[in-house]
Coordinates of C-alpha atoms and ligand atoms in Angstrom, one line a residue:
X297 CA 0.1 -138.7 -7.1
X298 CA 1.9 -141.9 -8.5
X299 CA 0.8 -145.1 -8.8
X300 CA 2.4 -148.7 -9.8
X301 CA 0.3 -151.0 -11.8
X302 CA 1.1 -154.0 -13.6
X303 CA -0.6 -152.7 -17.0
X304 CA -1.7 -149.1 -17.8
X305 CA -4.6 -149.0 -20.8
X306 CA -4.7 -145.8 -22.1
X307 CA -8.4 -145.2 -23.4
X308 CA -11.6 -146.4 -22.3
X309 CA -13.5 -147.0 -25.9
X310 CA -14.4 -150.3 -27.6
X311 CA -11.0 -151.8 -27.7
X312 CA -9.6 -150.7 -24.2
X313 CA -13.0 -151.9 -22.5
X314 CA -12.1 -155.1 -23.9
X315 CA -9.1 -155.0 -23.0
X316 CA -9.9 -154.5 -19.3
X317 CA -12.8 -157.5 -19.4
X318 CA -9.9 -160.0 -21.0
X319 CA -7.5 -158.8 -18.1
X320 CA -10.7 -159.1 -15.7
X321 CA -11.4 -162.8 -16.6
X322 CA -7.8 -163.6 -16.5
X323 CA -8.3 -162.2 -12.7
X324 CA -5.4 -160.0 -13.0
X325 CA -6.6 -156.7 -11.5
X326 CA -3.5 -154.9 -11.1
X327 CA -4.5 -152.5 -13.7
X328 CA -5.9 -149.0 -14.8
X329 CA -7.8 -147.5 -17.2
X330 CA -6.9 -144.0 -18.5
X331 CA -9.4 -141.9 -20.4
X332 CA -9.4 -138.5 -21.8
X333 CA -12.8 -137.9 -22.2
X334 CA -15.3 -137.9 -19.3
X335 CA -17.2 -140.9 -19.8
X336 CA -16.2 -144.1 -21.5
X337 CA -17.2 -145.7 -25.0
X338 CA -14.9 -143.8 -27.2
X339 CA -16.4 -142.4 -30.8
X340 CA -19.5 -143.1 -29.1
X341 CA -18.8 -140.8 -26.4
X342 CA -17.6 -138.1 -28.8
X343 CA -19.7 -138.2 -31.2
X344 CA -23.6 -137.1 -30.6
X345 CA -24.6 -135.2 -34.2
X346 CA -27.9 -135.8 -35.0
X347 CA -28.8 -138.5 -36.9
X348 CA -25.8 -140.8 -35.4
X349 CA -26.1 -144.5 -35.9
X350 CA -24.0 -147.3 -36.8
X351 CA -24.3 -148.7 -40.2
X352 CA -23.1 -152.4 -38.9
X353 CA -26.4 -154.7 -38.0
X354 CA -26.4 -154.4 -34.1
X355 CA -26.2 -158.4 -33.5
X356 CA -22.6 -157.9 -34.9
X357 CA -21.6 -154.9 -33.3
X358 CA -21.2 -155.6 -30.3
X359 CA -18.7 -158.3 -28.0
X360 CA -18.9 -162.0 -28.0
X361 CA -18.6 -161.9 -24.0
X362 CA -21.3 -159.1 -24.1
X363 CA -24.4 -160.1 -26.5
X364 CA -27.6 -158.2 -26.5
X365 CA -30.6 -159.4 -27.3
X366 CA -33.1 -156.6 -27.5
X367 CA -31.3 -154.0 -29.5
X368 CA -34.2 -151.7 -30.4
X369 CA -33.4 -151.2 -34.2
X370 CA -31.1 -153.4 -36.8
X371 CA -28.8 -150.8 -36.8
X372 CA -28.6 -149.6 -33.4
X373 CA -28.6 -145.2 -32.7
X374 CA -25.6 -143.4 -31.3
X375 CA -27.2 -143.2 -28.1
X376 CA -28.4 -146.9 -27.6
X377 CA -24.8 -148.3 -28.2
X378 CA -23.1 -145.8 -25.9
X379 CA -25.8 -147.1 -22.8
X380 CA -24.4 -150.8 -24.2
X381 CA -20.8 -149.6 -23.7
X382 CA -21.6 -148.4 -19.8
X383 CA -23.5 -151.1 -19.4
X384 CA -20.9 -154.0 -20.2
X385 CA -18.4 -151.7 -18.3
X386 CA -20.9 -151.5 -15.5
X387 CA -21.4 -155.8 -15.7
X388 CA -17.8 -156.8 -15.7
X389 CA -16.9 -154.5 -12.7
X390 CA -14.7 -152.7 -14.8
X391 CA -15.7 -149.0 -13.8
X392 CA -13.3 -149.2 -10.4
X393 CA -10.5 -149.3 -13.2
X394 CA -11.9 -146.0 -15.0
X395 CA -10.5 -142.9 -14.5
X396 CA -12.0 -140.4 -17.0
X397 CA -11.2 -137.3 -17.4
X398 CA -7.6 -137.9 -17.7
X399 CA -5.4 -137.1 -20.7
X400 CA -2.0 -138.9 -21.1
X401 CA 0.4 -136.4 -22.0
X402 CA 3.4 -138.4 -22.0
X403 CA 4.5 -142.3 -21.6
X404 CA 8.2 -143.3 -21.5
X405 CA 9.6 -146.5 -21.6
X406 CA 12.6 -146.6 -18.6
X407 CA 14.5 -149.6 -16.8
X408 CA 11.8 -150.2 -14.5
X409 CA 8.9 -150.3 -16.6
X410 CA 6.6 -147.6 -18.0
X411 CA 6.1 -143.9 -16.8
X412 CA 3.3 -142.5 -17.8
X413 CA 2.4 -138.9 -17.0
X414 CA -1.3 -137.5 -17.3
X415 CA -2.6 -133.9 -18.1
X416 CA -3.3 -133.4 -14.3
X417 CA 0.6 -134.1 -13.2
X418 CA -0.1 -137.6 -11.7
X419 CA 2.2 -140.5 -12.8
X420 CA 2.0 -144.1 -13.3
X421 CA 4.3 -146.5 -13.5
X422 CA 3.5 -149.9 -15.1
X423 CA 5.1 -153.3 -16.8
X424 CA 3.5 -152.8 -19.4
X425 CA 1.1 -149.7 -21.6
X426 CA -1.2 -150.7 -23.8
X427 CA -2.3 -148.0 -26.1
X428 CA -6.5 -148.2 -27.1
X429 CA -6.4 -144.8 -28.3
X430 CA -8.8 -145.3 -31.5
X431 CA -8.2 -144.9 -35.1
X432 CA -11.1 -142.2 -35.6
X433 CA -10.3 -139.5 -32.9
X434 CA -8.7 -136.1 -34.0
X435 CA -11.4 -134.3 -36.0
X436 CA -9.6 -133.3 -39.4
X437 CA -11.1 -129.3 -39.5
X438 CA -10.9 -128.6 -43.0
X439 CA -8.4 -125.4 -44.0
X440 CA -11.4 -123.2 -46.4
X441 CA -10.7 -119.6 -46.2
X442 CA -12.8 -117.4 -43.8
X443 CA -14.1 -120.4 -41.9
X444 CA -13.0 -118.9 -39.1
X445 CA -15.3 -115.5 -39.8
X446 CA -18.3 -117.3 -40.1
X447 CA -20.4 -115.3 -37.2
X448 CA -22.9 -118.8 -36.6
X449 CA -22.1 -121.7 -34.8
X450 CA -19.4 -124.0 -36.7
X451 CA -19.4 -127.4 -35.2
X452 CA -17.1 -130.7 -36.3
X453 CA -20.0 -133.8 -35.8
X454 CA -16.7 -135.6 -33.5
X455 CA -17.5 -132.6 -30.9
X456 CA -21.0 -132.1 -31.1
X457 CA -22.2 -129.2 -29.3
X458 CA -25.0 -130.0 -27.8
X459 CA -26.7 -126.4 -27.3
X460 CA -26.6 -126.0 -31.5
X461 CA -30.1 -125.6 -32.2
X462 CA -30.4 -127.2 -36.1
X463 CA -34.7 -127.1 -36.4
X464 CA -35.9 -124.5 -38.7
X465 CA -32.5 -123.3 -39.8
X466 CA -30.7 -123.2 -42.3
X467 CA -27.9 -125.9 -42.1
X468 CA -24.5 -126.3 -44.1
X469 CA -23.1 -129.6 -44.0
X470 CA -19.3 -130.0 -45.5
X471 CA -18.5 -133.7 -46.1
X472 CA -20.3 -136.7 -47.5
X473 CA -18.7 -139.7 -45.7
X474 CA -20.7 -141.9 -43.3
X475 CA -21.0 -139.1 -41.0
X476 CA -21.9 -136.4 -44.0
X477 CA -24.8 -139.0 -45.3
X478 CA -26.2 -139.4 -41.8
X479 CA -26.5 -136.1 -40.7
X480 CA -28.2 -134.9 -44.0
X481 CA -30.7 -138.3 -43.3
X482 CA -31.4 -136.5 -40.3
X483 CA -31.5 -132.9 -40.7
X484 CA -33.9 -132.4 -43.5
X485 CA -36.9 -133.5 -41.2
X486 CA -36.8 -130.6 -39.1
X487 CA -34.2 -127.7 -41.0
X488 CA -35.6 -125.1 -42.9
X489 CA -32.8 -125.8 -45.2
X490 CA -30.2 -128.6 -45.7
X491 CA -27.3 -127.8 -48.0
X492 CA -24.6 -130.7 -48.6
X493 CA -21.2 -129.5 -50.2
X494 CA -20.0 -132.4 -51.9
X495 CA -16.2 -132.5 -52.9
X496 CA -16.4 -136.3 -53.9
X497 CA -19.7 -138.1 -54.0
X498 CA -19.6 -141.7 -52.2
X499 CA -21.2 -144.8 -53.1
X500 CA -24.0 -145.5 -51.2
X501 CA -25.4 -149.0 -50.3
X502 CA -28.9 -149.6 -49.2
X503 CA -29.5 -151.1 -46.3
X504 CA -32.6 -151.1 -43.1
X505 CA -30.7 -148.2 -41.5
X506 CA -34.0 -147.0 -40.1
X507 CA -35.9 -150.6 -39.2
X508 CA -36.8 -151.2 -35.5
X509 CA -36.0 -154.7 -34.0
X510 CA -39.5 -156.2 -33.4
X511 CA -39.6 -156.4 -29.4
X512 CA -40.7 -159.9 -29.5
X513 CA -37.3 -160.9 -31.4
X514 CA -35.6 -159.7 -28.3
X515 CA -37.5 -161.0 -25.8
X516 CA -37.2 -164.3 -27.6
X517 CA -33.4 -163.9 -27.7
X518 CA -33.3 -163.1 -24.0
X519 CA -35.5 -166.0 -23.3
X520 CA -33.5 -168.6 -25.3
X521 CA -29.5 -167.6 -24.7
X522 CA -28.3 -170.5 -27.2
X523 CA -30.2 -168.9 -30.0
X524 CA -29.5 -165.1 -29.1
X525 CA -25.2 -166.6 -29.2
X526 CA -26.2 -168.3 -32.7
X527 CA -27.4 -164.7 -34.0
X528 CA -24.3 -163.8 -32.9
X529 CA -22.2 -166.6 -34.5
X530 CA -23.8 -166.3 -37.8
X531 CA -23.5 -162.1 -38.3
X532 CA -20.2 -162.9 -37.5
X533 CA -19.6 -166.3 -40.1
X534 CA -22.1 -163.8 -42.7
X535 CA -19.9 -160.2 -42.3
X536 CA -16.8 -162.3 -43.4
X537 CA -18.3 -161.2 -47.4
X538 CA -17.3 -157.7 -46.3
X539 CA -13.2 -159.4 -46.2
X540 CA -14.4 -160.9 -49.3
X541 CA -15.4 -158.3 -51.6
X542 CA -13.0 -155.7 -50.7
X543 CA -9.9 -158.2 -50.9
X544 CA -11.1 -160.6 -53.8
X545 CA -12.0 -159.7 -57.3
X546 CA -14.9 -162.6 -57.5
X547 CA -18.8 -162.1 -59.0
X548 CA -19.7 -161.3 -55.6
X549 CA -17.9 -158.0 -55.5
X550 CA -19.4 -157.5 -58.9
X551 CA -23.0 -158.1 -57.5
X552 CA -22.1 -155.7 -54.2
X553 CA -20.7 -153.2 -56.2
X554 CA -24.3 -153.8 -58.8
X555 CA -26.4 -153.0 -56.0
X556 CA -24.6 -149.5 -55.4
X557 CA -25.3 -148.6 -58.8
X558 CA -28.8 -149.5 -58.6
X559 CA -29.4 -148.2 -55.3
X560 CA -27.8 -144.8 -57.0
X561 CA -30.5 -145.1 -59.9
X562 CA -33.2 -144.8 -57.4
X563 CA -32.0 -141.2 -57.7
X564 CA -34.8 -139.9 -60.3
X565 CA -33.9 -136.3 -61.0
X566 CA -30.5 -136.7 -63.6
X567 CA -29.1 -133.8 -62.7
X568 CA -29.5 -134.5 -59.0
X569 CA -28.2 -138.1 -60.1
X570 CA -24.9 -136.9 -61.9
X571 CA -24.0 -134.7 -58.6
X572 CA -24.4 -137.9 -56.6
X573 CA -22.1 -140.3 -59.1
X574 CA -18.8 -141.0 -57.6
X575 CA -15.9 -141.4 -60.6
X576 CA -14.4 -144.6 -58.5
X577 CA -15.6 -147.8 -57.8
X578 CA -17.9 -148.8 -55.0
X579 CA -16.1 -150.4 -52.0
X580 CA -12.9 -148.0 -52.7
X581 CA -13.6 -145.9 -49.9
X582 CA -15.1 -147.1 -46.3
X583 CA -18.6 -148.0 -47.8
X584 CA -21.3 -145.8 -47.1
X585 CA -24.7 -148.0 -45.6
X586 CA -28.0 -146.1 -45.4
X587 CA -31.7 -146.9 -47.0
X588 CA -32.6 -143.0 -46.1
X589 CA -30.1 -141.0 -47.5
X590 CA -31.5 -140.8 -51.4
X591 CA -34.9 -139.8 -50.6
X592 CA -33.3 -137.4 -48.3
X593 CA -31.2 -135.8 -51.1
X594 CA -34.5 -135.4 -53.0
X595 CA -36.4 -133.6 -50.4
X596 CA -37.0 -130.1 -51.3
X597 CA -35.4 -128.4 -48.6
X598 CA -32.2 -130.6 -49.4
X599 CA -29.2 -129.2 -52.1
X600 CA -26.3 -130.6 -52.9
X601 CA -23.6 -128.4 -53.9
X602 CA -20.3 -130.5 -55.7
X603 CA -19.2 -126.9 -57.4
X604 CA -16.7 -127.1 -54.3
X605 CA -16.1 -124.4 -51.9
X606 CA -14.7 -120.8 -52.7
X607 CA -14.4 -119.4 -49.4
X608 CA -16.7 -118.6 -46.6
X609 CA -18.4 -115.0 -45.6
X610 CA -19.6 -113.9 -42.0
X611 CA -22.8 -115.7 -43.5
X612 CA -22.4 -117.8 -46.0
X613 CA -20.4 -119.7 -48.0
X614 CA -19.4 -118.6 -51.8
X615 CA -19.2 -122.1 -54.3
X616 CA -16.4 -122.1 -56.8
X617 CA -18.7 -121.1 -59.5
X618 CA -19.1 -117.8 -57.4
X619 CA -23.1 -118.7 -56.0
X620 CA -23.6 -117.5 -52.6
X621 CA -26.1 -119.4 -50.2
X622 CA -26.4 -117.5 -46.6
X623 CA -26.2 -120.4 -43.6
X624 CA -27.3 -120.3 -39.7
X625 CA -24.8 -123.0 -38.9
X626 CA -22.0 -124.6 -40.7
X627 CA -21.5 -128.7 -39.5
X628 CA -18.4 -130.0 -41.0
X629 CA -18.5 -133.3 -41.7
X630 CA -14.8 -133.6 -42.7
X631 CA -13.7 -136.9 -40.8
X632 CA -10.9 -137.2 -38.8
X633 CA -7.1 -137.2 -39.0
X634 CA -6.7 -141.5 -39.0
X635 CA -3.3 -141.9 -38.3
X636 CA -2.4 -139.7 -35.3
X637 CA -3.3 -142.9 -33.2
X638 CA -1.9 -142.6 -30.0
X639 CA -0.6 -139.1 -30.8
X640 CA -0.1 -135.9 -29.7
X641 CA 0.6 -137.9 -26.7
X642 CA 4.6 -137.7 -26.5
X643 CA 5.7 -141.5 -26.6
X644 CA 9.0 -142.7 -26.1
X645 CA 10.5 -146.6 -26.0
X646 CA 13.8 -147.8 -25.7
X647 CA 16.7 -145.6 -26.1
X648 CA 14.9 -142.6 -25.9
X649 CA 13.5 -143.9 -29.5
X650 CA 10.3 -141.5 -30.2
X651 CA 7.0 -142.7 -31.5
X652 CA 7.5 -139.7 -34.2
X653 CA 10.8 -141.0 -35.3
X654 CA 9.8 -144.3 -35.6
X655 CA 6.7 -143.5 -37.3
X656 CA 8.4 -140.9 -39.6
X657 CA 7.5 -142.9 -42.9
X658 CA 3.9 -143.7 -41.2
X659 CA 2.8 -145.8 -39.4
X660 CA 3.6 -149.5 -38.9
X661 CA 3.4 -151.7 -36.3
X662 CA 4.0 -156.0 -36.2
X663 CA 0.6 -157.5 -36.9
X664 CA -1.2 -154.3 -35.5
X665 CA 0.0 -154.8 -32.2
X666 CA 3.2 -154.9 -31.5
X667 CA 6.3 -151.9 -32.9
X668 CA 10.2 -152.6 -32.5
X669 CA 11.5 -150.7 -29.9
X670 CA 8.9 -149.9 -27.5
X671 CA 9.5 -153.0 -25.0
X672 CA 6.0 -154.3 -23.0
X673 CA 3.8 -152.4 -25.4
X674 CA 1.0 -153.2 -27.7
X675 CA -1.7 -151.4 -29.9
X676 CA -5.3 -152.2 -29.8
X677 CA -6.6 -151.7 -33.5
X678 CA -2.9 -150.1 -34.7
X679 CA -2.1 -150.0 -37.6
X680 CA -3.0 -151.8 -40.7
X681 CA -6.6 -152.9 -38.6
X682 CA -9.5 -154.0 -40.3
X683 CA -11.3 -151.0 -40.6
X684 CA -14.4 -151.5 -42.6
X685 CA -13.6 -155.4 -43.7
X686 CA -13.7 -157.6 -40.5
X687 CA -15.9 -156.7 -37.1
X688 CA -13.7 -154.9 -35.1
X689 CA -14.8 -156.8 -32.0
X690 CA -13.7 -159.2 -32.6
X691 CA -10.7 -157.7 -33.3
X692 CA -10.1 -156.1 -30.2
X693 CA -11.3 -159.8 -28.3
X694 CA -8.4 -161.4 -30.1
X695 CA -5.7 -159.1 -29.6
X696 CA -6.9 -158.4 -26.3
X697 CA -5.9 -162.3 -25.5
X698 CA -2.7 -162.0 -27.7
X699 CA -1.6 -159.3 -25.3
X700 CA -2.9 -161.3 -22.2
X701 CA -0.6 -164.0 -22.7
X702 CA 2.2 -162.0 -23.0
X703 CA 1.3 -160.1 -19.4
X704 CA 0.8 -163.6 -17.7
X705 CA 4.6 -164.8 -19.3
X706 CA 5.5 -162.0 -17.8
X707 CA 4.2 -162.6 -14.4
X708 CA 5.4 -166.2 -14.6
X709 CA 8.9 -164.4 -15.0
X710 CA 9.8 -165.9 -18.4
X711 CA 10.7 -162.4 -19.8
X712 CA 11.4 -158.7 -18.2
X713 CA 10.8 -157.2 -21.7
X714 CA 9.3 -157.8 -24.9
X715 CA 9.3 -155.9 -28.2
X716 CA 9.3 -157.3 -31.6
X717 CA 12.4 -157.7 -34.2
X718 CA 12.5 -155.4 -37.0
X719 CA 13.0 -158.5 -39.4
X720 CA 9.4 -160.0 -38.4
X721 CA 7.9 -156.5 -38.6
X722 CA 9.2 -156.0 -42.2
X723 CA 8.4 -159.2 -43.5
X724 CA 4.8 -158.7 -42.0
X725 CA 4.2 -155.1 -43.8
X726 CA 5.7 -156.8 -46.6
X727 CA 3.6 -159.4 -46.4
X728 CA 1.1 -156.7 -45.9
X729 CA 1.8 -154.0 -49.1
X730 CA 1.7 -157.6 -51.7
X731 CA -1.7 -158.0 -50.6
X732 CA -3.4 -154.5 -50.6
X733 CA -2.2 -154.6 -54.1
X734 CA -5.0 -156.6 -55.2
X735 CA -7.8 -154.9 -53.4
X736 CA -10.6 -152.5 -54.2
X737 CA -9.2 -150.3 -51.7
X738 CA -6.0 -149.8 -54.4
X739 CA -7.6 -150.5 -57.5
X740 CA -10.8 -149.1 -57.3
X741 CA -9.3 -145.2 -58.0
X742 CA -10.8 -143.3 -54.7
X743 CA -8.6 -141.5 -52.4
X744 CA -10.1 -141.9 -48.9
X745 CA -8.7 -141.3 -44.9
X746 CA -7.0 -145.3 -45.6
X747 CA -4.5 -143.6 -47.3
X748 CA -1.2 -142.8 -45.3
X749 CA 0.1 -139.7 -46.7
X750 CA 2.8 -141.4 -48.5
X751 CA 0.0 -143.0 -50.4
X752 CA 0.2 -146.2 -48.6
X753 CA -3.2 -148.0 -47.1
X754 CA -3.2 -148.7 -43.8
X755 CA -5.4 -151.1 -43.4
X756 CA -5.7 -155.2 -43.1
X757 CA -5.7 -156.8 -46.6
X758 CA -6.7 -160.4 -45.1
X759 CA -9.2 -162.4 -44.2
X760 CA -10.5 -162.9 -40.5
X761 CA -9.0 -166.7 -40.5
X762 CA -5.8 -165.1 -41.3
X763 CA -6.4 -162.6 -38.4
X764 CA -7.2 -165.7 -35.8
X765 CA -4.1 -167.5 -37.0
X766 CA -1.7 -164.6 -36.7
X767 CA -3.1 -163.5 -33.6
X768 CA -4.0 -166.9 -31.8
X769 CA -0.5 -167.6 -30.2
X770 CA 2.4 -165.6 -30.4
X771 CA 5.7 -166.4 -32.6
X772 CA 9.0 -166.4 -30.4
X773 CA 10.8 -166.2 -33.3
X774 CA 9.1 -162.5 -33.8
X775 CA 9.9 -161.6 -30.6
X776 CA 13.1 -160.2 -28.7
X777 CA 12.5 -160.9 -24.8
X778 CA 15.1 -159.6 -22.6
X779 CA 15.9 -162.0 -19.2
X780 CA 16.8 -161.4 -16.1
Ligands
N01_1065 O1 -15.4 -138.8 -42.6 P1 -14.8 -139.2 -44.1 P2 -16.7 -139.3 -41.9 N1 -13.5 -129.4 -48.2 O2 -13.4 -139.0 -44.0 C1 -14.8 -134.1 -47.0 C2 -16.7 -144.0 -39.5 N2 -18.1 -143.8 -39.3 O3 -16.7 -138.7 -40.6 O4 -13.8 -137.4 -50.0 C3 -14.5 -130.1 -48.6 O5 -15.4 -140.5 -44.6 C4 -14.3 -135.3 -47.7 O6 -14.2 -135.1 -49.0 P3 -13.1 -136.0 -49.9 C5 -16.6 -144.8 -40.8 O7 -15.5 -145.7 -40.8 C6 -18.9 -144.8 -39.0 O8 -17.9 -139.2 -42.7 O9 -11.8 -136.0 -49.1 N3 -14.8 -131.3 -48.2 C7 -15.4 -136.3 -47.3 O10 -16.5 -136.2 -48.1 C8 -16.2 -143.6 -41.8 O11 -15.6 -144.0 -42.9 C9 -20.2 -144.7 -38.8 O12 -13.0 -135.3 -51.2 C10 -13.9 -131.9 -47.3 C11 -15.7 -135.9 -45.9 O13 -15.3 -134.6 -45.7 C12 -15.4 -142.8 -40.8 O14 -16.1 -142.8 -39.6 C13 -20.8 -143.4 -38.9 C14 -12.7 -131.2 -46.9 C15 -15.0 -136.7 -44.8 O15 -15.5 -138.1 -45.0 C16 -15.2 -141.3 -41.2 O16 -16.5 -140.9 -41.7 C17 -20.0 -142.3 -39.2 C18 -12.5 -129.9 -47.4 N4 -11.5 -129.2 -47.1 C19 -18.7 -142.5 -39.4 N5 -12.0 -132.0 -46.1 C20 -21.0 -145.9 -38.5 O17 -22.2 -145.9 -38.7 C21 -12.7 -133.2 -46.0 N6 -13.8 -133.1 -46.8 C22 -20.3 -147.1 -37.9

């Protein structure tokens, strides 16, 4: 099968679903959707482990063009926010442009626009490819000896299986990032035994990760739209003190950064304490949010382990201090490999240029979006996003009408092809390395999945009024367009 389109999304998470509503509301509906999985919402699709929430307040984590009123809990589950993603996809008619279930293997950039191969052996050809492949995607599966002997189920929480029975077992869990601190929150109610190995211990912040919306909020919110968009507003206007505190040294990183500490004395037991006590600053790594995960830790069926792993049996796993502890499953909690982005896919631009080459020091891309030498393409949440620091809505909203006005120049016939100049690209990672030198994120003394591996951070060092402005109207002068 091929098919011409005017714009091929790859990915059908977050980012591309907003995407595909921009590109809806600009009634352009010469498009397609391309997803791997086989339903959309992206990390919310792939990941199911028990436990899974989101640690951002649920009147902020979701789209401006999409607010819900009744959330059922302050932070939203797993669950609830993947029937929000169908739901908006379902509302702005975007599921005709869905097809899940199909991997893009390959995209190629030729005189006549984009081809773009899938899995299956269809082809599409587009003006332009816009990549929403995620940043948190390709579970990282940690390389400990004998893992692979281990006779019990071993599951990654990014490909939950659903038949793993965890109630009245006795559970290892590898990893204590978000994911690590929400499963062991979880898994302690109903395991037999919960044991967390502990490589680095995180900062954890409290919040009401387990607090239920009261219904009548919702039904107020639903009743009275004006207010329910002014909840909205003012998560937004309040999250910009995440920005803030990672990318300012000011009192009110101190006082953020206080709280962790005390939340971390709530922690009776010393030794218990002492196993928990990260040797970095709070904020260095993605902050870790949750009001259960302490009096987990001190449940009695709950261990943590930071003696760091040996090597694992057909049964167990052996700590480095040579203690054995026998385990039904093992759940690695290990995170993900954050800078494949739209990789393994095989993506090549102009002059046969390869993704791979041009990414061989990293990755790096013109304000997130845009990379020299792959004409008519763009990134949603490339690299150098705002992970952690600025709603990533919002994000996604405001490069999704960055990108829009490029498509419509396009169809107006101002241009054939667009990529940006090397020059504009520099300046802006430039630009981009002078300001991450001042955050926590570089001088709070963690090592976390922001770095690149040539110790770079790839994230957005800025505020969100410095995202608007960059991303509001594109520069000409950043751009080479190629006429006629
Ligand atoms: O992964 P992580 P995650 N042996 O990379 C350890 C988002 N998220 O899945 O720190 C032993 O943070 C590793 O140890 P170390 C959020 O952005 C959001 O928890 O490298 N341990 C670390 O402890 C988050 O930041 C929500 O020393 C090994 C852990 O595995 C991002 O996802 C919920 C190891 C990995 O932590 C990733 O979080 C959940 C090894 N060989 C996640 N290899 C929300 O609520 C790795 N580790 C929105």
């Amino acid at each position: 099968m091929s098919v011409r389109k005017t714009v091929v999304i790859i990915g059908a998470g977050m980012s591309g679903i907003a995407m595909g509503a921009t590109l809806r509301k600009a009634n352009i509906d010469d498009f397609v959707i391309l997803e791997k999985g086989s339903d959309v919402g992206g990390v919310w699709h792939w990941n199911r482990y028990p436990g899974l929430a989101c640690d951002v307040p649920s009147h902020l984590y979701q789209y401006s063009f999409a607010t819900k009123p009744d959330w059922s809990r302050v932070f939203a589950t797993g669950p609830e926010i993947q029937r929000y993603h169908r739901d908006v996809v379902e509302e702005h008619g975007l599921t005709p442009f869905i097809r899940t279930s199909t991997e893009v293997t390959s995209a190629r950039f030729t005189p006549t626009g984009w081809v773009v191969e899938t899995a299956a052996g269809d082809t599409y050809e587009s003006d332009f490819l816009i990549a929403a492949t995620g940043v948190l995607h390709h579970p990282n599966i940690p390389d400990i000896k004998g893992l692979d002997t281990f006779t019990g189920p071993v599951v990654h929480t990014a490909r939950w299986d659903d038949s793993v029975e965890t109630d009245g077992r006795r559970v290892a869990v590898i990893g204590t990032g978000s994911t690590g601190v929400q499963l062991v929150s979880a898994l302690h109610k109903h395991a037999a035994q919960v044991t967390q190995f502990s490589r680095t211990p995180q900062w954890v912040l409290w919040g009401p990760t387990d607090i239920k919306q009261p219904a009548i909020l919702g039904a107020a919110l639903r009743r009275l739209p004006g207010l329910n968009r002014a909840v909205y507003s003012s998560s937004l206007w309040a999250s910009g003190i995440l920005a803030d505190i990672t990318t300012r040294d000011t009192w009110r990183r101190s006082l953020v950064q206080a709280a962790a500490r005390a939340h971390l004395r709530t922690v009776r037991d010393p030794i218990l304490r002492a196993k928990l006590t990260p040797n970095y600053e709070p904020l260095c790594k993605r902050q870790v949010v949750s009001g259960t995960f302490y009096k987990a830790a001190q449940q009695p069926n709950v261990e943590i382990v930071d003696t760091g792993i040996d090597r694992i049996t057909e049964t167990s796993i052996i700590a480095a201090d040579g203690t054995e502890r026998e385990f039904d499953i093992i759940i690695l909690a290990t995170g993900f490999k954050a800078h494949s982005y739209m990789r393994p896919m095989n993506l090549v631009g102009r002059d046969g240029l390869t993704i791979d080459d041009a990414w061989a020091k990293g990755p790096r891309a013109y304000r997130m979006t845009a990379i020299p030498g792959f004409p008519n393409f763009f990134t949603m949440l490339g690299p150098n996003s705002p992970i952690g620091s600025i709603s990533l809505q919002y994000t996604a909203e405001l490069t999704s009408r960055y990108i829009l006005q490029m498509i419509q120049r396009f169809q107006r016939a101002e241009f054939t092809a667009v990529e940006p100049t090397e020059d504009a690209t520099n300046e802006f990672n430039e630009q981009v390395r002078d300001a991450l030198g001042s955050t926590i994120w570089t001088t709070g003394g963690c090592n976390s999945w922001y770095h690149n591996d040539d110790g770079t951070i790839d994230l957005w060092p800025f505020d969100r009024k410095t995202m608007t402005r960059m991303l509001t109207v594109p520069d000409d002068r950043h751009y080479h367009f190629t006429r006629g």
